[in-house]
Short mmCIF file of C-alpha atoms in Angstrom, two decimals:
data_model
loop_
_atom_site.label_atom_id
_atom_site.label_comp_id
_atom_site.label_asym_id
_atom_site.label_seq_id
_atom_site.Cartn_x
_atom_site.Cartn_y
_atom_site.Cartn_z
CA LYS A 928 168.35 150.94 197.07
CA ILE A 929 170.87 148.35 196.24
CA LEU A 930 168.53 145.48 196.38
CA ILE A 931 166.12 147.10 194.15
CA LYS A 932 168.90 147.81 191.63
CA GLY A 933 169.66 143.80 191.82
CA GLY A 934 172.16 143.81 194.06
CA ASN A 935 172.69 140.92 196.77
CA ALA A 936 172.82 140.71 200.34
CA ILE A 937 176.63 141.52 200.58
CA ASP A 938 176.41 144.42 198.08
CA ALA A 939 173.53 145.98 200.38
CA ILE A 940 175.09 145.47 203.69
CA VAL A 941 178.49 147.18 202.42
CA ALA A 942 176.65 149.70 201.09
CA THR A 943 174.78 150.46 204.47
CA ALA A 944 178.02 149.71 206.45
CA ALA A 945 179.77 152.43 204.35
CA SER A 946 176.76 154.82 204.74
CA LEU A 947 177.27 154.84 208.50
CA ASN A 948 180.26 157.39 207.74
CA ALA A 949 177.37 160.04 207.23
CA VAL A 950 174.24 158.52 209.17
CA GLU A 951 176.00 157.42 212.13
CA PRO A 952 179.50 158.87 212.44
CA TYR A 953 180.11 158.68 216.01
CA MET A 954 179.35 154.80 215.79
CA SER A 955 181.48 153.58 212.89
CA GLY A 956 183.18 154.43 209.70
CA THR A 957 185.93 153.91 207.10
CA ALA A 958 188.67 154.09 209.74
CA GLY A 959 186.82 151.67 212.09
CA VAL A 960 187.01 147.93 212.72
CA GLY A 961 184.56 145.04 212.36
CA TYR A 962 183.66 141.42 211.83
CA MET A 963 181.48 139.75 209.35
CA LEU A 964 179.93 136.36 209.33
CA LEU A 965 178.93 135.28 205.82
CA TYR A 966 176.70 132.41 204.42
CA SER A 967 177.28 132.05 200.51
CA ALA A 968 174.24 130.25 198.87
CA LYS A 969 176.47 129.60 195.80
CA ASP A 970 179.34 127.96 197.91
CA LYS A 971 176.95 126.46 200.74
CA LYS A 972 179.40 127.55 203.05
CA VAL A 973 179.59 129.81 206.24
CA ARG A 974 182.93 132.07 206.30
CA SER A 975 184.32 134.56 208.84
CA LEU A 976 186.00 137.87 208.07
CA VAL A 977 188.15 139.40 210.47
CA PHE A 978 188.74 143.06 210.01
CA GLY A 979 189.11 144.00 213.89
CA GLY A 980 192.21 146.29 214.06
CA TRP A 981 195.70 145.58 214.97
CA VAL A 982 198.29 147.20 217.42
CA PRO A 983 200.61 149.66 215.37
CA LYS A 984 204.24 148.20 215.12
CA ASN A 985 205.48 151.18 216.78
CA PHE A 986 203.10 151.30 219.72
CA ASP A 987 204.79 152.57 223.12
CA ALA A 988 202.98 152.29 226.19
CA LYS A 989 205.15 154.63 228.06
CA ALA A 990 204.19 157.33 225.60
CA ILE A 991 200.60 157.62 226.64
CA LYS A 992 201.42 157.53 230.34
CA THR A 993 201.19 161.45 230.35
CA ASP A 994 198.02 161.74 228.13
CA ALA A 995 195.06 163.41 229.41
CA LYS A 996 192.59 160.99 230.73
CA LEU A 997 189.05 160.85 229.40
CA ALA A 998 187.29 157.82 230.55
CA ASP A 999 185.93 155.89 227.34
CA GLY A 1000 182.23 155.79 226.84
CA ALA A 1001 181.78 152.09 227.18
CA GLY A 1002 182.75 152.10 230.47
CA HIS A 1003 185.95 149.89 230.39
CA GLY A 1004 189.21 152.02 229.25
CA GLY A 1005 192.23 150.07 229.09
CA MET A 1006 194.20 153.34 228.33
CA GLU A 1007 191.25 155.86 228.90
CA THR A 1008 192.67 158.62 226.76
CA ILE A 1009 191.56 159.93 223.23
CA GLY A 1010 193.39 161.44 220.40
CA PRO A 1011 196.04 160.03 217.85
CA ARG A 1012 197.70 157.31 220.15
CA THR A 1013 194.43 155.26 220.88
CA PRO A 1014 193.71 153.99 217.37
CA ALA A 1015 194.44 150.40 215.86
CA VAL A 1016 195.35 150.04 212.30
CA PRO A 1017 191.82 149.84 210.92
CA GLY A 1018 190.31 147.34 208.92
CA ASN A 1019 186.47 148.28 207.99
CA LEU A 1020 187.49 149.50 204.32
CA ALA A 1021 189.65 146.41 203.53
CA GLY A 1022 186.75 144.31 205.09
CA TRP A 1023 183.90 145.61 203.02
CA ASN A 1024 186.29 145.48 199.83
CA ARG A 1025 187.11 141.96 200.38
CA ALA A 1026 183.35 140.98 200.90
CA LEU A 1027 182.30 142.84 197.91
CA LYS A 1028 185.14 141.37 195.72
CA ASP A 1029 184.51 137.90 196.61
CA TYR A 1030 180.93 137.68 197.05
CA GLY A 1031 179.14 140.84 196.00
CA THR A 1032 177.83 141.80 192.52
CA MET A 1033 178.58 145.51 192.45
CA SER A 1034 181.80 147.72 192.38
CA LEU A 1035 182.91 150.17 195.15
CA SER A 1036 181.93 152.96 193.05
CA GLN A 1037 178.24 151.79 193.00
CA VAL A 1038 177.77 150.74 196.64
CA PHE A 1039 179.43 153.98 197.79
CA GLU A 1040 177.20 156.26 195.79
CA SER A 1041 174.73 156.80 198.52
CA THR A 1042 177.42 157.32 201.05
CA ILE A 1043 179.17 160.04 199.07
CA GLU A 1044 175.75 161.60 198.59
CA TYR A 1045 175.01 161.62 202.26
CA LEU A 1046 178.48 162.98 203.12
CA GLU A 1047 178.37 165.79 200.38
CA ASN A 1048 174.58 167.04 201.10
CA GLY A 1049 173.99 166.04 204.37
CA VAL A 1050 171.80 163.94 206.45
CA PRO A 1051 168.99 165.17 209.08
CA ILE A 1052 169.72 164.96 212.80
CA THR A 1053 167.82 162.53 214.83
CA GLU A 1054 166.61 162.69 218.44
CA PHE A 1055 169.40 159.46 218.92
CA ASP A 1056 171.93 161.42 217.02
CA GLN A 1057 171.43 164.62 219.25
CA ALA A 1058 171.96 162.64 222.21
CA MET A 1059 175.09 160.96 221.00
CA TRP A 1060 176.68 164.28 219.81
CA GLU A 1061 176.03 165.78 223.23
CA GLY A 1062 177.50 162.84 225.24
CA THR A 1063 180.78 162.74 222.95
CA VAL A 1064 181.75 166.43 222.25
CA GLU A 1065 184.63 165.96 224.53
CA ARG A 1066 186.08 163.42 222.43
CA VAL A 1067 186.18 165.74 219.37
CA ALA A 1068 186.43 169.02 220.70
CA PRO A 1069 190.29 168.99 221.42
CA HIS A 1070 191.38 168.24 217.73
CA ALA A 1071 190.77 171.14 215.44
CA GLU A 1072 190.24 169.15 212.32
CA SER A 1073 187.50 167.03 214.01
CA ALA A 1074 186.02 169.88 215.74
CA SER A 1075 185.75 171.62 212.22
CA ILE A 1076 183.71 168.41 211.11
CA PHE A 1077 181.82 167.30 213.92
CA LEU A 1078 180.91 170.56 215.73
CA LYS A 1079 179.05 173.44 214.29
CA PRO A 1080 181.07 176.73 213.61
CA ASP A 1081 180.09 178.00 216.98
CA LYS A 1082 181.58 174.81 218.46
CA SER A 1083 177.87 173.65 219.47
CA THR A 1084 176.74 170.14 218.81
CA TYR A 1085 174.35 169.05 216.09
CA LYS A 1086 170.66 169.13 216.90
CA ILE A 1087 167.40 167.89 215.71
CA GLY A 1088 166.48 169.48 212.55
CA ASP A 1089 170.00 170.11 211.62
CA PHE A 1090 171.85 168.50 208.56
CA PHE A 1091 175.31 167.02 208.96
CA THR A 1092 177.78 167.01 206.15
CA ASN A 1093 181.55 165.80 206.10
CA LYS A 1094 182.66 167.06 202.63
CA PRO A 1095 186.12 166.25 203.27
CA LEU A 1096 185.26 162.62 203.45
CA ALA A 1097 183.19 162.80 200.88
CA LYS A 1098 186.24 163.73 198.58
CA THR A 1099 188.01 160.69 200.18
CA MET A 1100 185.37 158.42 199.67
CA ARG A 1101 184.97 159.40 196.05
CA ARG A 1102 188.62 158.95 195.46
CA ILE A 1103 188.43 155.47 197.05
CA ALA A 1104 185.56 154.65 194.60
CA LYS A 1105 187.14 155.49 191.89
CA GLU A 1106 191.01 154.52 192.51
CA GLY A 1107 190.41 151.31 194.94
CA ILE A 1108 191.16 150.78 198.55
CA ASP A 1109 195.09 151.13 197.72
CA VAL A 1110 194.75 155.01 197.57
CA PHE A 1111 193.90 154.52 201.08
CA TYR A 1112 196.15 151.86 202.66
CA LYS A 1113 199.15 152.47 200.33
CA GLY A 1114 198.80 155.64 198.29
CA GLU A 1115 198.34 159.33 198.87
CA ILE A 1116 195.56 159.12 201.20
CA ALA A 1117 197.67 156.75 203.44
CA GLN A 1118 200.73 158.90 203.17
CA GLU A 1119 198.65 161.96 204.18
CA MET A 1120 197.18 160.39 207.27
CA ALA A 1121 200.45 158.72 208.53
CA ALA A 1122 202.30 162.20 208.20
CA ALA A 1123 199.25 163.40 210.46
CA PHE A 1124 199.85 160.78 212.98
CA GLN A 1125 203.66 161.46 212.96
CA ARG A 1126 202.93 164.96 213.61
CA ASP A 1127 200.59 164.45 216.37
CA GLY A 1128 202.52 161.94 218.29
CA GLY A 1129 200.43 158.98 217.12
CA PHE A 1130 201.82 155.45 216.02
CA ILE A 1131 200.07 154.20 212.80
CA THR A 1132 202.55 154.59 209.97
CA VAL A 1133 202.24 153.88 206.08
CA GLU A 1134 203.88 150.52 206.68
CA ASP A 1135 200.85 149.59 209.26
CA LEU A 1136 198.21 150.50 206.74
CA ALA A 1137 199.70 148.84 203.69
CA SER A 1138 199.57 145.61 205.75
CA VAL A 1139 196.00 145.63 205.95
CA PRO A 1140 194.71 144.33 202.83
CA ASP A 1141 196.69 141.23 203.28
CA LYS A 1142 195.50 140.45 206.64
CA VAL A 1143 191.91 140.81 206.04
CA GLN A 1144 191.26 137.25 204.71
CA TRP A 1145 188.25 134.64 205.21
CA VAL A 1146 188.67 132.04 207.94
CA ASP A 1147 186.58 129.33 209.09
CA PRO A 1148 183.91 130.09 211.74
CA ILE A 1149 183.45 127.96 214.85
CA SER A 1150 180.31 125.98 215.33
CA ILE A 1151 178.18 124.06 217.80
CA LYS A 1152 174.92 122.08 217.65
CA TYR A 1153 172.26 123.61 219.48
CA ARG A 1154 168.67 121.85 219.67
CA ASP A 1155 167.94 121.21 215.97
CA TYR A 1156 170.25 123.89 214.64
CA THR A 1157 174.11 124.20 213.70
CA VAL A 1158 175.16 127.51 215.15
CA TYR A 1159 177.98 129.61 213.48
CA ASN A 1160 180.18 132.11 215.12
CA ASN A 1161 183.43 134.06 214.47
CA PRO A 1162 186.54 132.51 215.79
CA PRO A 1163 189.13 134.22 218.27
CA PRO A 1164 190.25 137.16 218.37
CA GLY A 1165 186.40 137.43 218.38
CA MET A 1166 184.83 136.71 221.67
CA GLY A 1167 181.73 134.83 220.32
CA ILE A 1168 182.73 131.65 221.89
CA GLN A 1169 181.29 133.13 225.04
CA GLN A 1170 178.01 132.89 223.49
CA MET A 1171 178.50 129.61 222.18
CA GLN A 1172 179.10 128.12 225.69
CA VAL A 1173 176.15 129.90 226.99
CA LEU A 1174 173.89 128.18 224.60
CA LYS A 1175 175.33 124.75 225.29
CA ILE A 1176 174.86 125.48 229.02
CA MET A 1177 171.28 126.35 228.69
CA GLU A 1178 170.89 123.68 226.27
CA GLY A 1179 170.80 121.11 229.38
CA PHE A 1180 167.78 123.05 230.85
CA ASP A 1181 163.96 122.82 229.82
CA LEU A 1182 163.68 126.44 229.19
CA GLN A 1183 160.15 126.18 228.31
CA LYS A 1184 159.08 124.56 231.32
CA MET A 1185 161.26 127.53 233.33
CA GLY A 1186 159.22 129.97 231.32
CA HIS A 1187 160.51 132.97 229.62
CA ASN A 1188 162.12 135.58 231.98
CA SER A 1189 160.94 133.85 235.07
CA THR A 1190 163.02 133.45 238.22
CA ALA A 1191 163.70 129.81 237.27
CA TYR A 1192 164.88 130.83 233.81
CA LEU A 1193 166.93 134.25 234.48
CA PRO A 1194 169.03 132.91 237.50
CA HIS A 1195 170.23 130.17 235.17
CA LEU A 1196 171.06 132.27 232.17
CA MET A 1197 172.41 134.89 234.51
CA GLU A 1198 174.86 132.55 235.94
CA ALA A 1199 175.79 130.70 232.73
CA ILE A 1200 176.97 134.14 231.05
CA TYR A 1201 178.80 134.98 234.33
CA LEU A 1202 180.94 131.80 234.40
CA SER A 1203 181.30 132.06 230.32
CA ARG A 1204 182.48 135.68 230.86
CA ILE A 1205 185.28 134.95 233.19
CA ASP A 1206 186.38 132.29 230.34
CA SER A 1207 186.30 134.59 227.51
CA ASP A 1208 188.06 137.63 229.82
CA LYS A 1209 191.03 134.92 230.81
CA TYR A 1210 191.66 132.96 227.44
CA VAL A 1211 190.36 134.65 224.31
CA GLY A 1212 193.17 136.73 222.52
CA ASP A 1213 194.88 136.67 219.08
CA PRO A 1214 195.45 133.23 218.08
CA LYS A 1215 198.82 134.08 216.64
CA PHE A 1216 199.99 135.41 219.73
CA VAL A 1217 198.20 133.45 222.60
CA ASN A 1218 196.91 129.74 222.49
CA VAL A 1219 193.22 129.68 222.68
CA PRO A 1220 191.69 126.54 223.89
CA VAL A 1221 188.47 126.54 221.74
CA LYS A 1222 188.18 122.85 221.60
CA MET A 1223 188.34 122.51 225.43
CA LEU A 1224 186.06 125.51 226.21
CA LEU A 1225 183.36 124.03 223.91
CA SER A 1226 183.82 120.42 224.78
CA ASP A 1227 181.02 118.36 226.22
CA SER A 1228 182.96 117.41 229.41
CA TYR A 1229 183.77 121.10 230.24
CA ILE A 1230 180.34 122.53 229.30
CA ALA A 1231 178.75 119.83 231.67
CA SER A 1232 181.26 120.84 234.60
CA GLN A 1233 179.97 124.56 233.81
CA ARG A 1234 176.34 123.46 233.91
CA ALA A 1235 176.80 121.99 237.06
CA LYS A 1236 178.52 124.98 238.49
CA VAL A 1237 175.65 127.03 237.41
CA VAL A 1238 172.83 124.62 239.06
CA ALA A 1239 174.99 124.81 242.37
CA ARG A 1240 175.59 128.55 242.13
CA VAL A 1241 171.40 129.05 241.67
CA LYS A 1242 170.88 126.33 244.54
CA GLU A 1243 173.05 128.41 246.88
CA ARG A 1244 171.24 131.52 245.99
CA MET A 1245 167.99 130.02 246.42
CA ALA A 1246 169.18 128.63 249.92
CA ASN A 1247 169.81 132.03 251.00
CA VAL A 1248 166.40 133.06 249.85
CA ARG A 1249 165.04 130.17 252.32
CA LYS A 1250 167.01 131.58 255.33
CA GLN A 1251 166.38 135.06 255.24
CA SER A 1252 162.67 135.10 253.33
CA LEU A 1253 161.57 137.37 250.60
CA LEU A 1254 160.19 139.83 253.07
CA GLU A 1255 163.73 140.63 255.22
CA ASN A 1256 165.71 140.78 252.22
CA ALA A 1257 168.82 141.61 253.85
CA THR A 1258 170.80 141.89 250.82
CA PRO A 1259 171.62 145.45 249.85
CA VAL A 1260 170.15 146.23 246.35
CA MET A 1261 172.52 149.08 244.74
CA GLU A 1262 170.84 151.30 242.18
CA ASP A 1263 173.75 153.38 240.73
CA VAL A 1264 173.49 155.44 237.59
CA ALA A 1265 174.31 153.02 235.00
CA GLN A 1266 177.39 153.42 232.37
CA ASP A 1267 176.66 156.53 230.23
CA LYS A 1268 174.19 155.52 227.73
CA PHE A 1269 175.33 158.02 225.09
CA LYS A 1270 178.73 156.96 224.50
CA TYR A 1271 178.31 153.70 222.82
CA ALA A 1272 179.89 153.27 219.25
CA THR A 1273 178.94 150.21 217.53
CA THR A 1274 176.39 149.08 214.91
CA SER A 1275 175.16 145.82 213.72
CA LEU A 1276 173.77 144.91 210.48
CA SER A 1277 172.08 142.02 209.14
CA ALA A 1278 170.88 140.91 205.53
CA MET A 1279 169.35 138.10 203.39
CA ASP A 1280 168.31 138.06 199.86
CA GLN A 1281 166.44 136.02 197.46
CA TRP A 1282 169.15 133.73 196.59
CA GLY A 1283 169.81 132.74 200.47
CA ASN A 1284 172.91 134.62 201.12
CA ALA A 1285 172.92 135.58 204.77
CA VAL A 1286 175.48 138.13 206.26
CA VAL A 1287 175.99 139.79 209.62
CA ILE A 1288 178.34 142.94 210.22
CA ILE A 1289 179.27 144.17 213.48
CA GLN A 1290 181.35 147.04 213.21
CA THR A 1291 182.66 149.87 215.67
CA HIS A 1292 184.84 153.05 216.38
CA GLY A 1293 185.18 151.67 219.83
CA GLY A 1294 183.80 154.77 221.67
CA GLY A 1295 182.07 157.84 220.71
CA PHE A 1296 183.57 159.17 217.50
CA GLY A 1297 186.48 156.66 218.41
CA SER A 1298 189.62 158.43 219.23
CA GLY A 1299 187.95 161.83 218.42
CA TYR A 1300 190.95 162.16 216.02
CA VAL A 1301 190.85 163.13 212.05
CA ALA A 1302 193.91 162.45 210.27
CA GLY A 1303 194.91 165.28 208.10
CA LYS A 1304 192.31 166.89 205.62
CA THR A 1305 190.91 163.54 204.91
CA GLY A 1306 187.64 163.77 207.09
CA VAL A 1307 188.24 160.28 208.48
CA VAL A 1308 188.16 159.80 212.14
CA PHE A 1309 189.75 157.13 213.66
CA ASN A 1310 188.77 154.50 216.19
CA ASN A 1311 190.34 154.10 219.61
CA ALA A 1312 190.24 150.46 219.69
CA LEU A 1313 193.73 150.31 221.52
CA ASP A 1314 191.40 151.21 224.62
CA TRP A 1315 189.84 147.69 224.48
CA MET A 1316 192.86 145.91 225.27
CA SER A 1317 194.83 145.68 228.74
CA LEU A 1318 198.02 147.43 229.39
CA THR A 1319 198.84 144.79 231.78
CA PRO A 1320 201.49 142.32 230.25
CA GLY A 1321 200.79 138.40 230.34
CA LYS A 1322 197.06 138.69 229.56
CA ALA A 1323 195.22 137.12 226.40
CA ASN A 1324 194.42 140.52 225.52
CA SER A 1325 197.64 142.53 226.50
CA ILE A 1326 198.85 144.87 223.94
CA GLU A 1327 201.70 144.05 221.83
CA PRO A 1328 203.01 145.57 218.74
CA GLY A 1329 200.95 143.75 215.85
CA LYS A 1330 198.46 142.09 217.83
CA GLY A 1331 194.88 141.83 216.90
CA VAL A 1332 192.59 143.41 219.09
CA THR A 1333 190.25 140.69 220.96
CA TRP A 1334 186.67 141.96 220.57
CA CYS A 1335 183.19 141.37 221.86
CA ILE A 1336 182.07 142.79 218.27
CA GLY A 1337 183.02 139.14 216.79
CA GLY A 1338 179.94 137.94 218.60
CA MET A 1339 177.26 137.25 216.30
CA MET A 1340 175.22 134.05 215.18
CA GLN A 1341 173.85 132.28 212.30
CA PHE A 1342 171.21 129.37 213.03
CA HIS A 1343 171.42 126.88 210.36
CA LYS A 1344 168.90 124.03 209.74
CA ASN A 1345 169.14 121.58 206.82
CA GLY A 1346 172.12 123.35 205.73
CA LYS A 1347 170.46 126.61 205.28
CA PRO A 1348 170.34 129.90 207.59
CA GLU A 1349 166.95 130.27 209.32
CA LEU A 1350 167.92 133.10 211.96
CA ILE A 1351 170.69 135.38 211.73
CA VAL A 1352 171.34 138.10 214.63
CA GLY A 1353 173.81 140.45 215.92
CA SER A 1354 174.00 143.51 218.10
CA PRO A 1355 176.02 146.50 219.33
CA GLY A 1356 176.43 147.04 223.18
CA SER A 1357 180.00 146.74 224.29
CA PHE A 1358 180.49 143.51 226.14
CA GLY A 1359 176.73 143.40 226.29
CA ILE A 1360 176.72 142.03 222.77
CA LEU A 1361 178.01 138.70 224.13
CA GLN A 1362 174.86 138.40 226.46
CA SER A 1363 172.14 140.28 224.38
CA VAL A 1364 172.45 138.17 221.30
CA PRO A 1365 171.99 134.66 222.89
CA GLN A 1366 169.06 135.97 224.86
CA VAL A 1367 167.52 137.07 221.34
CA ALA A 1368 168.19 133.91 219.84
CA MET A 1369 166.79 131.79 222.61
CA ASN A 1370 163.79 133.85 222.33
CA VAL A 1371 163.23 132.55 218.99
CA VAL A 1372 164.46 129.05 219.13
CA ASP A 1373 163.20 128.22 222.57
CA PHE A 1374 160.20 130.42 223.30
CA GLY A 1375 159.08 130.65 219.64
CA MET A 1376 158.83 134.16 219.41
CA ASN A 1377 159.22 136.09 215.97
CA ILE A 1378 162.27 137.95 215.44
CA GLN A 1379 160.83 141.45 216.49
CA ASP A 1380 159.21 140.03 219.34
CA ALA A 1381 162.20 138.50 220.31
CA ILE A 1382 164.60 141.90 220.04
CA SER A 1383 161.85 143.81 221.66
CA ALA A 1384 161.54 141.35 224.81
CA PRO A 1385 163.07 143.07 227.96
CA ARG A 1386 166.86 142.07 228.50
CA PHE A 1387 169.52 142.11 231.15
CA ARG A 1388 173.30 142.29 230.91
CA TRP A 1389 176.21 142.09 233.72
CA LYS A 1390 178.36 145.03 233.95
CA ASP A 1391 181.35 143.14 233.15
CA GLU A 1392 183.56 145.52 231.19
CA LEU A 1393 187.24 145.35 230.60
CA GLY A 1394 188.68 145.23 234.29
CA SER A 1395 185.44 144.51 235.83
CA VAL A 1396 185.37 140.68 235.67
CA PRO A 1397 183.84 138.72 237.61
CA ALA A 1398 180.90 141.31 237.55
CA LYS A 1399 179.03 142.16 240.62
CA GLU A 1400 175.89 144.07 239.35
CA LEU A 1401 173.42 143.58 236.44
CA ILE A 1402 171.55 146.30 234.41
CA ILE A 1403 167.81 144.98 234.06
CA GLU A 1404 164.93 146.34 232.14
CA THR A 1405 162.05 147.26 234.39
CA ARG A 1406 159.47 145.74 232.03
CA ILE A 1407 160.47 142.44 233.44
CA PRO A 1408 157.55 142.05 236.44
CA GLU A 1409 158.21 143.85 239.76
CA LYS A 1410 157.73 140.56 241.37
CA THR A 1411 160.21 138.82 239.11
CA LEU A 1412 162.74 141.73 240.11
CA GLN A 1413 162.14 141.50 243.96
CA GLU A 1414 162.80 137.60 243.76
CA LEU A 1415 166.09 138.07 242.15
CA LYS A 1416 167.06 140.43 244.58
CA SER A 1417 166.04 138.17 247.32
CA MET A 1418 168.35 135.60 245.59
CA GLY A 1419 171.24 138.01 246.09
CA TYR A 1420 171.76 139.60 242.68
CA VAL A 1421 172.53 143.45 242.64
CA LEU A 1422 170.21 144.97 240.19
CA ASP A 1423 170.62 148.46 238.46
CA THR A 1424 167.01 149.36 237.18
CA SER A 1425 167.78 153.30 236.99
CA LEU A 1426 167.52 153.04 233.07
CA GLY A 1427 164.03 152.06 233.18
CA GLU A 1428 161.69 149.90 230.85
CA TRP A 1429 164.18 150.34 227.64
CA SER A 1430 167.93 150.60 227.90
CA MET A 1431 170.28 150.95 224.94
CA THR A 1432 173.15 149.35 227.35
CA VAL A 1433 171.51 146.12 226.80
CA GLY A 1434 172.02 146.28 223.16
CA GLY A 1435 170.48 147.33 219.69
CA ALA A 1436 169.94 143.72 218.11
CA GLN A 1437 169.21 143.42 214.32
CA GLY A 1438 168.15 140.24 212.95
CA VAL A 1439 166.51 138.15 209.99
CA THR A 1440 164.59 135.14 209.95
CA TYR A 1441 163.84 132.44 206.85
CA ASP A 1442 160.69 130.41 207.24
CA PRO A 1443 161.48 127.49 204.78
CA LYS A 1444 157.61 126.45 204.67
CA SER A 1445 156.45 129.82 203.59
CA GLY A 1446 159.56 131.22 201.87
CA TRP A 1447 159.02 134.29 203.85
CA LEU A 1448 161.98 136.39 205.26
CA MET A 1449 161.19 138.54 208.39
CA GLY A 1450 163.30 141.19 209.78
CA GLY A 1451 163.42 142.76 213.21
CA ALA A 1452 164.85 146.09 214.38
CA ASP A 1453 165.72 147.15 218.25
CA PRO A 1454 163.58 150.00 219.28
CA ARG A 1455 166.25 151.01 221.80
CA ARG A 1456 168.52 152.75 219.21
CA ASN A 1457 168.28 153.88 215.67
CA GLY A 1458 167.11 150.64 213.66
CA TYR A 1459 165.13 149.58 210.69
CA SER A 1460 163.93 146.54 209.20
CA ILE A 1461 163.36 147.12 205.43
CA GLY A 1462 162.67 144.32 202.62
CA TRP A 1463 162.02 144.75 198.93
#
């Protein structure tokens, strides 16, 4: 609708991001957090916007020790609690506003028009929505205001065919559209939300909220050369550097000769991701609090040493195969029930326009319906981003008052050639984001797939959530041939194939490609989740 009205990619993506308040309320919303990677055709420049959330100034780890535990839906859980003590100070609204103000052509009232309509009049519940509601009911049920919005009057969850509305949030968004974001961060809405947090034992204050608009500023992205492309990603505290390391390691191999998803290709990629994840877990944090050695981690010498380790690790696994033979396969194979697939809470959006602008957003509530906590009568459900930080002091991503949350959601990429974007892609999927996006990108760049085939192709991911690094087990889709799976098992890889041919745990990638010869844009959407590719 925005593109049809003459808006650009920034207008369109902000409108869509805001509409998720209604159509995917469990995934993200106004009090969520996110990242944006934008190419401005006018400025001929790539910029990064970090609105990923910050630890409240009054955060007290001791206060949460007696809170009831509820394991986070994404399978990590630094705090493993829900409620008013788990939200980070939210940045989504400030991020949308900054992007719109600096690079959009429309006003907040114009881009929020559909959001308010959906919240007021309702949206139909899909099969996917029903599953998410059923999987996250425990997160909203303990909070009266949340339950009144996200559960039906009889306390049951929304089902296929129901219409979901959030009239309190419609009222809030209408005020923001009319008065601007200061009413949310510094005005009456901020005061109401802060009063609710104080009453219910939370940490977020008016001062925390008021600090957000000034924190959300454009920064320079990080970049590498990969094949014939310049690749851009978000800097720390985004964890996209892990994706860049993987690409640089894999650049040293002849991937086409190896063959797509073959037993030559997959082990090298698995080991590259395995080693790079150890680095992101060890080094990446808020650069205002920790020194992140970006140049070292992407240097040719360090990448060469990591590539040599990958080769050695694959050779060692192959040697084990020769010792025991495929038939004996003495390595035990675990096929546990994988992480609950109905509790993820992140969405990725990608957009290009006729003027050449290209923008990717990844935004999240952190867990299904975030903290499950609605502050006051605002209808605004808050994230649980603090659960993605470590309570152990001294780590790169340890919780400290005022610190920015380190995020896998910062992992999105733009591939440019001759100064213009030819591929943009992002994905939800917790720490699997850092694994899924490179797989999709290499499917396009190295294996020549169109964007839809690249997204739909079978994928894998290590189970490397917070506290599970280094990982010991992989989730892998069973559309990869059985012979290949057996050969991987014989190499000692512990594979979880319990989720079958398609699994949302390997992400929900969305992307756009541009063909400079024809001028055509092509969008791809992931069938693993609610996702659509629409052009005008």
